[in-house]
Amino acid sequence: MKSLSTTRAHSRRSAWLAPLVYLLSGGALLGLSTNLAKLAGDIQLSALAFLFWSISGAALILLVLSAFRRNLPPVNGRTIEYYVISGLLGVAGANLLFFSAVPHVGAGFVALIITLPPLLTYVGALALKMERFQVLRAAGVVSALAGAVTLAFHKLSAPDANYLWILLALIGPVLLAIGNLYRTLRWPEGVSSDALAPGMLIAAAVLLLSVGFLPGFSLNVPTDRPLPIILIAIQAVVFAGQFLLLFLLQKSGGPVFLSLLGSVGAVVGVPVAILLQGETAPEGLLLGTLLIGAGIALLNIGKAKQLN
């Protein structure tokens, strides 16, 4: 009996510890990604070109890993739908908006607004009966959202605020929240996360390629110096890790816990933007960070209680 009890306790601990590790690791990569987008803009590498080539590189990395594990993405009507819609909502659409907005509103602000999906995801999950209401988890989402709103309010009230790009950037979190719910609801039965991730990235790359043929867009990369290629290679590795962790977190933590990736990304991305890229520290940074951290803690505690 004691051995059985110990085994169950260990299983419960693993059930919440693994999602927490995925969350912290994936969020750190997300925060790094927004800063790499800022560097790309500084060297005149267009958001579309940077995103397309780095997503293509990440898709290749994950595809090779899937082939090595003999777990290639399955191709049928059901999975193609999943790849295309997931790629549009969670990769191509949202990231194109974020990367395009970075030169206009800063990497720090983009890192902050990626914290907004938790409330939208939580409300959607409750409405669709994917999530049972729990006071601790609801408080965690509200706390994380309050932290993001505190920081965003100061950004919007700045005299040099670019309202058009701020509003366009704010569409990104809506796409991410819808994507979080869609991936959970439509997860193909019997297909693993490491098979779905490359399929989604390949679909996103195809969508971005089609945008490159539209007037005013280009996929060209400057080749007169090595820095653009180096940045794309680094971003490809970051994306590969980020989206693999996203699927692992989606499967183990659910859509609401997954949506906290942005909160962790902000905690990493904003200090990097300030310390390494010379951006001005947002007013209310300390309070916002504390509220976001408290939100992550409450959601994690709430999940642990659900498992007991």
CSV table of C-alpha atoms in Angstrom, one decimal:
chain,number,residue,atom,x,y,z
A,1,MET,CA,0.0,0.0,0.0
A,2,LYS,CA,2.8,2.4,0.9
A,3,SER,CA,4.5,1.7,-2.4
A,4,LEU,CA,1.3,2.3,-4.3
A,5,SER,CA,0.7,5.5,-2.5
A,6,THR,CA,4.3,6.7,-3.2
A,7,THR,CA,3.9,5.8,-6.9
A,8,ARG,CA,0.6,7.8,-7.1
A,9,ALA,CA,2.2,10.8,-5.3
A,10,HIS,CA,5.1,10.7,-7.7
A,11,SER,CA,2.8,10.5,-10.7
A,12,ARG,CA,0.8,13.5,-9.5
A,13,ARG,CA,4.0,15.5,-9.0
A,14,SER,CA,5.2,14.7,-12.5
A,15,ALA,CA,1.8,15.6,-13.9
A,16,TRP,CA,2.2,19.3,-12.8
A,17,LEU,CA,6.0,19.5,-12.8
A,18,ALA,CA,6.5,18.6,-16.5
A,19,PRO,CA,4.0,21.3,-17.7
A,20,LEU,CA,5.8,23.9,-15.5
A,21,VAL,CA,9.2,23.0,-17.0
A,22,TYR,CA,7.7,23.2,-20.6
A,23,LEU,CA,6.1,26.5,-19.7
A,24,LEU,CA,9.3,28.2,-18.3
A,25,SER,CA,11.5,26.9,-21.2
A,26,GLY,CA,9.0,27.7,-23.9
A,27,GLY,CA,8.3,31.2,-22.5
A,28,ALA,CA,12.0,32.0,-22.3
A,29,LEU,CA,12.4,31.1,-26.0
A,30,LEU,CA,9.4,33.2,-26.8
A,31,GLY,CA,10.9,36.2,-25.0
A,32,LEU,CA,14.1,35.7,-26.9
A,33,SER,CA,12.3,35.5,-30.2
A,34,THR,CA,10.7,39.0,-29.9
A,35,ASN,CA,14.2,40.4,-29.3
A,36,LEU,CA,15.6,38.6,-32.3
A,37,ALA,CA,12.8,40.2,-34.4
A,38,LYS,CA,14.0,43.6,-33.2
A,39,LEU,CA,17.6,42.9,-34.3
A,40,ALA,CA,16.3,41.7,-37.7
A,41,GLY,CA,14.5,45.0,-38.2
A,42,ASP,CA,17.6,47.0,-37.2
A,43,ILE,CA,19.6,45.4,-40.0
A,44,GLN,CA,16.8,46.0,-42.6
A,45,LEU,CA,15.6,42.4,-42.8
A,46,SER,CA,11.9,42.5,-43.5
A,47,ALA,CA,9.5,40.8,-41.0
A,48,LEU,CA,8.1,38.5,-43.6
A,49,ALA,CA,11.5,37.3,-44.9
A,50,PHE,CA,12.8,36.8,-41.4
A,51,LEU,CA,9.7,34.9,-40.3
A,52,PHE,CA,9.5,32.8,-43.5
A,53,TRP,CA,13.1,31.6,-43.6
A,54,SER,CA,13.3,31.0,-39.8
A,55,ILE,CA,10.0,29.0,-39.8
A,56,SER,CA,11.2,27.0,-42.8
A,57,GLY,CA,14.5,26.2,-40.9
A,58,ALA,CA,12.6,25.2,-37.8
A,59,ALA,CA,10.3,23.0,-39.8
A,60,LEU,CA,13.3,21.3,-41.3
A,61,ILE,CA,14.9,20.7,-37.9
A,62,LEU,CA,11.7,19.2,-36.4
A,63,LEU,CA,11.1,17.1,-39.6
A,64,VAL,CA,14.6,15.6,-39.3
A,65,LEU,CA,14.0,14.8,-35.6
A,66,SER,CA,10.6,13.2,-36.5
A,67,ALA,CA,12.2,11.1,-39.2
A,68,PHE,CA,15.0,10.0,-36.8
A,69,ARG,CA,12.3,8.9,-34.4
A,70,ARG,CA,10.3,7.3,-37.2
A,71,ASN,CA,7.4,9.5,-36.3
A,72,LEU,CA,6.8,11.6,-39.4
A,73,PRO,CA,3.7,13.9,-39.5
A,74,PRO,CA,0.7,11.9,-40.9
A,75,VAL,CA,-0.8,13.3,-44.0
A,76,ASN,CA,-4.6,13.0,-44.5
A,77,GLY,CA,-7.6,15.3,-44.7
A,78,ARG,CA,-7.9,15.6,-40.9
A,79,THR,CA,-4.3,16.4,-40.2
A,80,ILE,CA,-3.9,18.8,-43.2
A,81,GLU,CA,-6.8,20.8,-41.8
A,82,TYR,CA,-5.1,20.8,-38.4
A,83,TYR,CA,-1.8,21.9,-39.8
A,84,VAL,CA,-3.2,24.7,-41.9
A,85,ILE,CA,-5.5,26.3,-39.3
A,86,SER,CA,-3.0,25.9,-36.5
A,87,GLY,CA,-0.2,27.3,-38.7
A,88,LEU,CA,-2.3,30.3,-39.6
A,89,LEU,CA,-3.5,31.2,-36.1
A,90,GLY,CA,-0.6,30.3,-33.9
A,91,VAL,CA,2.4,30.8,-36.3
A,92,ALA,CA,2.0,32.7,-39.5
A,93,GLY,CA,-0.8,35.2,-38.7
A,94,ALA,CA,0.2,36.0,-35.1
A,95,ASN,CA,3.9,36.1,-35.6
A,96,LEU,CA,3.7,38.2,-38.8
A,97,LEU,CA,1.7,40.8,-36.9
A,98,PHE,CA,4.1,40.7,-33.9
A,99,PHE,CA,7.3,40.8,-36.0
A,100,SER,CA,6.0,43.6,-38.2
A,101,ALA,CA,5.0,45.6,-35.1
A,102,VAL,CA,8.3,45.3,-33.3
A,103,PRO,CA,10.1,48.2,-35.3
A,104,HIS,CA,7.2,50.5,-34.5
A,105,VAL,CA,6.3,49.7,-30.9
A,106,GLY,CA,9.4,48.0,-29.6
A,107,ALA,CA,10.3,44.4,-28.7
A,108,GLY,CA,9.4,45.0,-25.0
A,109,PHE,CA,5.8,46.0,-25.8
A,110,VAL,CA,5.3,43.0,-28.1
A,111,ALA,CA,6.7,40.7,-25.4
A,112,LEU,CA,4.1,42.3,-23.1
A,113,ILE,CA,1.0,41.9,-25.2
A,114,ILE,CA,1.7,38.3,-25.8
A,115,THR,CA,0.7,37.9,-22.1
A,116,LEU,CA,-2.9,38.8,-23.0
A,117,PRO,CA,-4.2,35.4,-24.4
A,118,PRO,CA,-4.8,33.8,-20.9
A,119,LEU,CA,-8.0,35.7,-20.2
A,120,LEU,CA,-9.3,35.1,-23.7
A,121,THR,CA,-8.3,31.4,-23.6
A,122,TYR,CA,-9.8,30.9,-20.1
A,123,VAL,CA,-13.1,32.5,-21.0
A,124,GLY,CA,-13.3,30.5,-24.2
A,125,ALA,CA,-12.4,27.3,-22.4
A,126,LEU,CA,-15.1,27.9,-19.8
A,127,ALA,CA,-17.7,28.7,-22.6
A,128,LEU,CA,-16.8,25.5,-24.4
A,129,LYS,CA,-16.8,23.5,-21.2
A,130,MET,CA,-13.2,22.5,-21.7
A,131,GLU,CA,-12.2,23.9,-18.3
A,132,ARG,CA,-14.0,23.7,-14.9
A,133,PHE,CA,-14.2,27.0,-13.1
A,134,GLN,CA,-11.8,27.1,-10.2
A,135,VAL,CA,-11.2,30.2,-8.0
A,136,LEU,CA,-7.4,29.7,-7.8
A,137,ARG,CA,-6.9,29.3,-11.6
A,138,ALA,CA,-9.3,32.2,-12.3
A,139,ALA,CA,-7.4,34.4,-9.9
A,140,GLY,CA,-4.1,33.4,-11.6
A,141,VAL,CA,-5.4,34.4,-15.0
A,142,VAL,CA,-6.7,37.7,-13.7
A,143,SER,CA,-3.4,38.4,-11.9
A,144,ALA,CA,-1.4,37.7,-15.1
A,145,LEU,CA,-3.8,39.8,-17.2
A,146,ALA,CA,-3.6,42.7,-14.6
A,147,GLY,CA,0.2,42.7,-14.9
A,148,ALA,CA,0.0,42.9,-18.7
A,149,VAL,CA,-2.7,45.6,-18.6
A,150,THR,CA,-0.6,47.7,-16.1
A,151,LEU,CA,2.3,47.6,-18.5
A,152,ALA,CA,0.2,48.2,-21.7
A,153,PHE,CA,-1.6,51.1,-20.1
A,154,HIS,CA,1.6,53.0,-19.6
A,155,LYS,CA,2.7,52.3,-23.2
A,156,LEU,CA,-0.6,53.6,-24.6
A,157,SER,CA,-0.4,56.7,-22.5
A,158,ALA,CA,3.0,57.6,-23.9
A,159,PRO,CA,3.1,60.8,-26.0
A,160,ASP,CA,4.8,59.1,-28.9
A,161,ALA,CA,2.5,56.0,-28.9
A,162,ASN,CA,1.9,54.6,-32.4
A,163,TYR,CA,-1.8,53.7,-32.0
A,164,LEU,CA,-2.2,52.0,-35.4
A,165,TRP,CA,0.6,49.5,-34.8
A,166,ILE,CA,-0.4,49.1,-31.2
A,167,LEU,CA,-3.9,48.1,-32.4
A,168,LEU,CA,-2.6,45.8,-35.1
A,169,ALA,CA,-0.3,44.1,-32.6
A,170,LEU,CA,-3.2,43.5,-30.3
A,171,ILE,CA,-4.9,41.4,-32.9
A,172,GLY,CA,-2.1,38.8,-32.4
A,173,PRO,CA,-3.1,37.7,-28.9
A,174,VAL,CA,-6.7,37.1,-30.2
A,175,LEU,CA,-5.3,34.8,-32.9
A,176,LEU,CA,-3.1,33.0,-30.3
A,177,ALA,CA,-6.1,32.4,-27.9
A,178,ILE,CA,-8.2,31.0,-30.7
A,179,GLY,CA,-5.3,28.8,-31.8
A,180,ASN,CA,-4.9,27.5,-28.2
A,181,LEU,CA,-8.5,26.3,-28.1
A,182,TYR,CA,-8.5,25.0,-31.6
A,183,ARG,CA,-5.4,22.8,-31.2
A,184,THR,CA,-6.9,21.2,-28.1
A,185,LEU,CA,-10.4,20.7,-29.6
A,186,ARG,CA,-9.1,19.3,-32.9
A,187,TRP,CA,-6.0,17.4,-31.8
A,188,PRO,CA,-5.9,14.4,-34.2
A,189,GLU,CA,-6.4,11.2,-32.2
A,190,GLY,CA,-3.4,9.0,-31.7
A,191,VAL,CA,-0.9,11.6,-33.1
A,192,SER,CA,2.0,12.7,-30.9
A,193,SER,CA,3.1,16.3,-30.3
A,194,ASP,CA,6.5,15.8,-32.0
A,195,ALA,CA,4.7,14.7,-35.2
A,196,LEU,CA,2.2,17.6,-35.2
A,197,ALA,CA,4.8,20.4,-34.6
A,198,PRO,CA,6.7,20.0,-37.9
A,199,GLY,CA,3.4,19.6,-39.8
A,200,MET,CA,2.1,22.9,-38.4
A,201,LEU,CA,5.4,24.7,-39.2
A,202,ILE,CA,5.5,23.4,-42.8
A,203,ALA,CA,1.9,24.7,-43.3
A,204,ALA,CA,2.8,28.1,-41.8
A,205,ALA,CA,5.9,28.3,-44.1
A,206,VAL,CA,3.6,27.6,-47.2
A,207,LEU,CA,1.2,30.3,-46.0
A,208,LEU,CA,4.0,32.8,-45.5
A,209,LEU,CA,5.4,31.9,-48.9
A,210,SER,CA,2.1,32.8,-50.5
A,211,VAL,CA,2.1,36.2,-48.8
A,212,GLY,CA,5.6,36.8,-50.4
A,213,PHE,CA,4.0,36.8,-53.8
A,214,LEU,CA,1.7,39.7,-52.9
A,215,PRO,CA,2.6,43.3,-54.0
A,216,GLY,CA,4.7,45.1,-51.5
A,217,PHE,CA,6.1,42.0,-49.8
A,218,SER,CA,9.4,40.3,-50.3
A,219,LEU,CA,11.2,37.2,-49.1
A,220,ASN,CA,14.7,38.5,-50.1
A,221,VAL,CA,17.5,38.3,-47.6
A,222,PRO,CA,20.6,40.5,-47.8
A,223,THR,CA,23.6,38.4,-48.7
A,224,ASP,CA,26.3,41.1,-48.6
A,225,ARG,CA,27.0,40.3,-45.0
A,226,PRO,CA,26.6,37.2,-42.8
A,227,LEU,CA,24.5,38.7,-39.9
A,228,PRO,CA,21.1,38.2,-41.5
A,229,ILE,CA,21.8,34.5,-42.2
A,230,ILE,CA,23.1,34.1,-38.6
A,231,LEU,CA,20.0,35.7,-37.2
A,232,ILE,CA,17.7,33.5,-39.3
A,233,ALA,CA,19.7,30.4,-38.2
A,234,ILE,CA,19.4,31.3,-34.5
A,235,GLN,CA,15.7,32.1,-34.8
A,236,ALA,CA,15.1,28.8,-36.6
A,237,VAL,CA,16.6,26.9,-33.6
A,238,VAL,CA,14.6,29.0,-31.2
A,239,PHE,CA,11.4,28.4,-33.2
A,240,ALA,CA,12.1,24.6,-33.3
A,241,GLY,CA,12.4,24.4,-29.5
A,242,GLN,CA,9.5,26.9,-28.9
A,243,PHE,CA,6.9,25.1,-31.0
A,244,LEU,CA,8.0,21.6,-29.9
A,245,LEU,CA,7.6,22.7,-26.3
A,246,LEU,CA,4.3,24.4,-27.2
A,247,PHE,CA,2.8,21.1,-28.3
A,248,LEU,CA,4.2,19.2,-25.3
A,249,LEU,CA,2.7,21.9,-23.0
A,250,GLN,CA,-0.6,21.8,-24.9
A,251,LYS,CA,-0.9,18.1,-24.3
A,252,SER,CA,0.1,18.0,-20.7
A,253,GLY,CA,-1.1,21.4,-19.4
A,254,GLY,CA,-4.2,22.2,-21.5
A,255,PRO,CA,-5.0,25.4,-23.4
A,256,VAL,CA,-5.2,27.8,-20.4
A,257,PHE,CA,-1.9,26.8,-18.8
A,258,LEU,CA,-0.4,27.0,-22.3
A,259,SER,CA,-1.6,30.6,-22.8
A,260,LEU,CA,0.8,31.6,-19.9
A,261,LEU,CA,3.7,31.2,-22.3
A,262,GLY,CA,3.3,34.8,-23.1
A,263,SER,CA,3.6,35.9,-19.5
A,264,VAL,CA,6.8,34.0,-19.1
A,265,GLY,CA,8.0,35.4,-22.4
A,266,ALA,CA,7.4,38.9,-21.1
A,267,VAL,CA,9.4,38.3,-18.0
A,268,VAL,CA,12.3,37.3,-20.2
A,269,GLY,CA,11.8,39.5,-23.2
A,270,VAL,CA,11.3,42.8,-21.6
A,271,PRO,CA,14.5,42.8,-19.5
A,272,VAL,CA,16.5,41.6,-22.6
A,273,ALA,CA,15.0,44.5,-24.6
A,274,ILE,CA,16.0,47.0,-21.9
A,275,LEU,CA,19.4,45.7,-21.1
A,276,LEU,CA,20.7,44.5,-24.5
A,277,GLN,CA,18.7,46.6,-27.0
A,278,GLY,CA,18.6,49.9,-25.1
A,279,GLU,CA,14.8,50.2,-25.0
A,280,THR,CA,13.4,52.4,-22.2
A,281,ALA,CA,12.1,50.4,-19.2
A,282,PRO,CA,8.2,50.6,-19.3
A,283,GLU,CA,6.7,52.4,-16.3
A,284,GLY,CA,5.1,50.0,-13.9
A,285,LEU,CA,7.5,47.2,-14.9
A,286,LEU,CA,8.1,46.0,-11.3
A,287,LEU,CA,4.3,45.8,-10.5
A,288,GLY,CA,3.5,44.2,-13.8
A,289,THR,CA,6.1,41.6,-13.4
A,290,LEU,CA,5.1,40.7,-9.9
A,291,LEU,CA,1.4,40.3,-11.0
A,292,ILE,CA,2.4,38.1,-13.9
A,293,GLY,CA,4.6,36.0,-11.7
A,294,ALA,CA,1.8,35.6,-9.1
A,295,GLY,CA,-0.6,34.6,-11.9
A,296,ILE,CA,1.7,31.8,-13.1
A,297,ALA,CA,2.1,30.6,-9.5
A,298,LEU,CA,-1.7,30.5,-8.9
A,299,LEU,CA,-2.4,28.7,-12.1
A,300,ASN,CA,0.2,26.1,-11.3
A,301,ILE,CA,-1.1,25.6,-7.7
A,302,GLY,CA,-4.6,25.4,-9.1
A,303,LYS,CA,-3.6,22.7,-11.6
A,304,ALA,CA,-1.8,20.7,-8.8
A,305,LYS,CA,-5.0,20.8,-6.7
A,306,GLN,CA,-7.1,19.6,-9.6
A,307,LEU,CA,-4.8,16.5,-9.8
A,308,ASN,CA,-5.0,15.7,-6.1
